[in-house]
Structure formats: structure tokens, C-alpha cells
Amino acid sequence: MDTCIFCKIARKEIPSAIVYEDAHAFAFLDISPVSEGHVIVIPKEHAEKIHQLSEQASNGLISAIKKVSKAAESAFKTGFNLLNNNGKEAGQAVFHVHFHIIPRRGLKDEFKYEWPSKKLEHQEQIVAELKKALAQT
Ligand code: 5GP
Ligand code: ZN
């Protein structure tokens, strides 16, 4: 896509600190890392959200994510969060599918990752809504 910043990075029209590249995927350092070693992995195919990718592109993307995350774990000798924002409501700022690999230095490091657990409620209604939507796909 002509105006997409991540498509431009994948085509090397915009420079980036390239970590990995293959036929389907591209990985580079985030320009504003939330932790040292923060990598972004993208498909070369343009799509805004994960479910809009072709099977070939999503399979290639997951392979690259596994490869780069294994390398990050080995290089930095620590665990990592894998984060994928879909839609502006979820904090997506660049509308080309991407996964963040965020190396962690303990649960109280600089990445303020919170998991505000609540009591499960309305489960029958939620499951019904999801099953109805799944039946339409
Ligand atoms: P999102 O909020 O969409 O999941 O994250 C987008 C990420 O892309 C941000 O972490 C931001 O720092 C990164 N980013 C945005 N523009 C560029 C760029 O031009 N180069 C690189 N390397 N990263 C970028
Ligand atoms: Zn794009």
C-alpha cells in the first residue's frame, strides 16, 4: 500500500534497524522501544487487522514471529510479551498488522503491563454472541 509506513519500511523506502526478512515477513527495531530489544514483526502483505490477512501471509507471519522471538529469548536471556493491537480502541496506531516482541526484565520493569482481572459475568450471553458471529464467518 502506497501510503502505509510499514509497507514503506518493508520495501526499504524508509530506513529501519532490520532484524529479519524472508519472503513473507519483515522484522525491525521499534523506533520508540518500551524495553531494550523491542522488535516489530510485520507481514509483507498489507492488511490492517490480523483476520484480514491471507492464509499464506498469516502462516508466514507466525513462522517469523516464532523465529525472531526465539532469537530474542536467546539473545537477551529473558522472557518476552507478544503484543498485537487491532483497532484504535485497542491502541493500534499503525494500521498495518504487526506484532511487538517486548523483552521483559521482571514483572516490575519499565513496561507497565497490567492485567485487571474481574469476575466472569454474562458468560452465556457472551458465548451466544460469539457463536452467532462464528456461524456467519
Ligand atoms: P501500535 O500502537 O500500532 O501497536 O504500535 C506502532 C509502533 O510502531 C509503535 O511502538 C511505534 O513506536 C512504532 N513505529 C511507528 N513509526 C515507526 C517508524 O517509522 N519506524 C519504526 N522502527 N517504528 C515505528
Ligand atoms: Zn502496509
PDB file of C-alpha atoms and ligand atoms in Angstrom, residues 5-6 9 14-17 28-34 38 40 83-85 90-96 98 100, ligand 1:
ATOM      1  CA  ILE A   5       4.558   3.487   6.763  1.00  0.00           C
ATOM      2  CA  PHE A   6       5.166  -0.213   7.491  1.00  0.00           C
ATOM      3  CA  ILE A   9       9.689   0.074   5.767  1.00  0.00           C
ATOM      4  CA  ILE A  14      12.125   4.188   4.888  1.00  0.00           C
ATOM      5  CA  PRO A  15      15.218   3.042   6.788  1.00  0.00           C
ATOM      6  CA  SER A  16      14.867   0.789   9.814  1.00  0.00           C
ATOM      7  CA  ALA A  17      17.114  -1.335  12.010  1.00  0.00           C
ATOM      8  CA  PHE A  28      12.860  -4.362  12.740  1.00  0.00           C
ATOM      9  CA  LEU A  29      13.502  -2.460  15.954  1.00  0.00           C
ATOM     10  CA  ASP A  30      10.665  -0.266  17.221  1.00  0.00           C
ATOM     11  CA  ILE A  31      11.733   3.387  16.862  1.00  0.00           C
ATOM     12  CA  SER A  32      10.348   4.157  20.361  1.00  0.00           C
ATOM     13  CA  PRO A  33      11.026   0.967  22.314  1.00  0.00           C
ATOM     14  CA  VAL A  34       9.204   0.250  25.554  1.00  0.00           C
ATOM     15  CA  HIS A  38      11.669  -4.252  21.410  1.00  0.00           C
ATOM     16  CA  ILE A  40       8.206  -5.301  15.491  1.00  0.00           C
ATOM     17  CA  LEU A  83       1.509  -7.970  21.683  1.00  0.00           C
ATOM     18  CA  ASN A  84      -0.758  -7.309  18.716  1.00  0.00           C
ATOM     19  CA  ASN A  85      -3.098  -4.301  18.749  1.00  0.00           C
ATOM     20  CA  ALA A  90      -7.029  -1.400  21.325  1.00  0.00           C
ATOM     21  CA  GLY A  91      -4.266   1.179  20.889  1.00  0.00           C
ATOM     22  CA  GLN A  92      -3.333   0.411  17.286  1.00  0.00           C
ATOM     23  CA  ALA A  93      -1.527   3.456  15.872  1.00  0.00           C
ATOM     24  CA  VAL A  94      -0.076   1.985  12.663  1.00  0.00           C
ATOM     25  CA  PHE A  95      -2.778   0.288  10.602  1.00  0.00           C
ATOM     26  CA  HIS A  96      -0.656  -2.494   9.133  1.00  0.00           C
ATOM     27  CA  HIS A  98       2.244  -6.032  13.447  1.00  0.00           C
ATOM     28  CA  HIS A 100       5.513  -6.413  19.206  1.00  0.00           C
TER      29      HIS A 100
HETATM   30  P1  5GP B   1       0.834   0.154  17.668  1.00  0.00           P
HETATM   31  O1  5GP B   1       0.396   1.089  18.751  1.00  0.00           O
HETATM   32  O2  5GP B   1       0.201   0.491  16.340  1.00  0.00           O
HETATM   33  O3  5GP B   1       0.688  -1.294  18.047  1.00  0.00           O
HETATM   34  O4  5GP B   1       2.391   0.363  17.558  1.00  0.00           O
HETATM   35  C1  5GP B   1       3.037   1.011  16.498  1.00  0.00           C
HETATM   36  C2  5GP B   1       4.515   1.024  16.822  1.00  0.00           C
HETATM   37  O5  5GP B   1       5.218   1.400  15.666  1.00  0.00           O
HETATM   38  C3  5GP B   1       4.921   1.995  17.935  1.00  0.00           C
HETATM   39  O6  5GP B   1       5.523   1.277  19.000  1.00  0.00           O
HETATM   40  C4  5GP B   1       5.888   2.949  17.248  1.00  0.00           C
HETATM   41  O7  5GP B   1       6.979   3.320  18.073  1.00  0.00           O
HETATM   42  C5  5GP B   1       6.344   2.159  16.036  1.00  0.00           C
HETATM   43  N1  5GP B   1       6.684   2.985  14.893  1.00  0.00           N
HETATM   44  C6  5GP B   1       5.897   3.950  14.334  1.00  0.00           C
HETATM   45  N2  5GP B   1       6.519   4.506  13.275  1.00  0.00           N
HETATM   46  C7  5GP B   1       7.723   3.856  13.156  1.00  0.00           C
HETATM   47  C8  5GP B   1       8.801   4.007  12.236  1.00  0.00           C
HETATM   48  O8  5GP B   1       8.804   4.836  11.320  1.00  0.00           O
HETATM   49  N3  5GP B   1       9.870   3.189  12.415  1.00  0.00           N
HETATM   50  C9  5GP B   1       9.906   2.248  13.413  1.00  0.00           C
HETATM   51  N4  5GP B   1      11.007   1.482  13.500  1.00  0.00           N
HETATM   52  N5  5GP B   1       8.903   2.101  14.304  1.00  0.00           N
HETATM   53  C10 5GP B   1       7.822   2.891  14.171  1.00  0.00           C
END
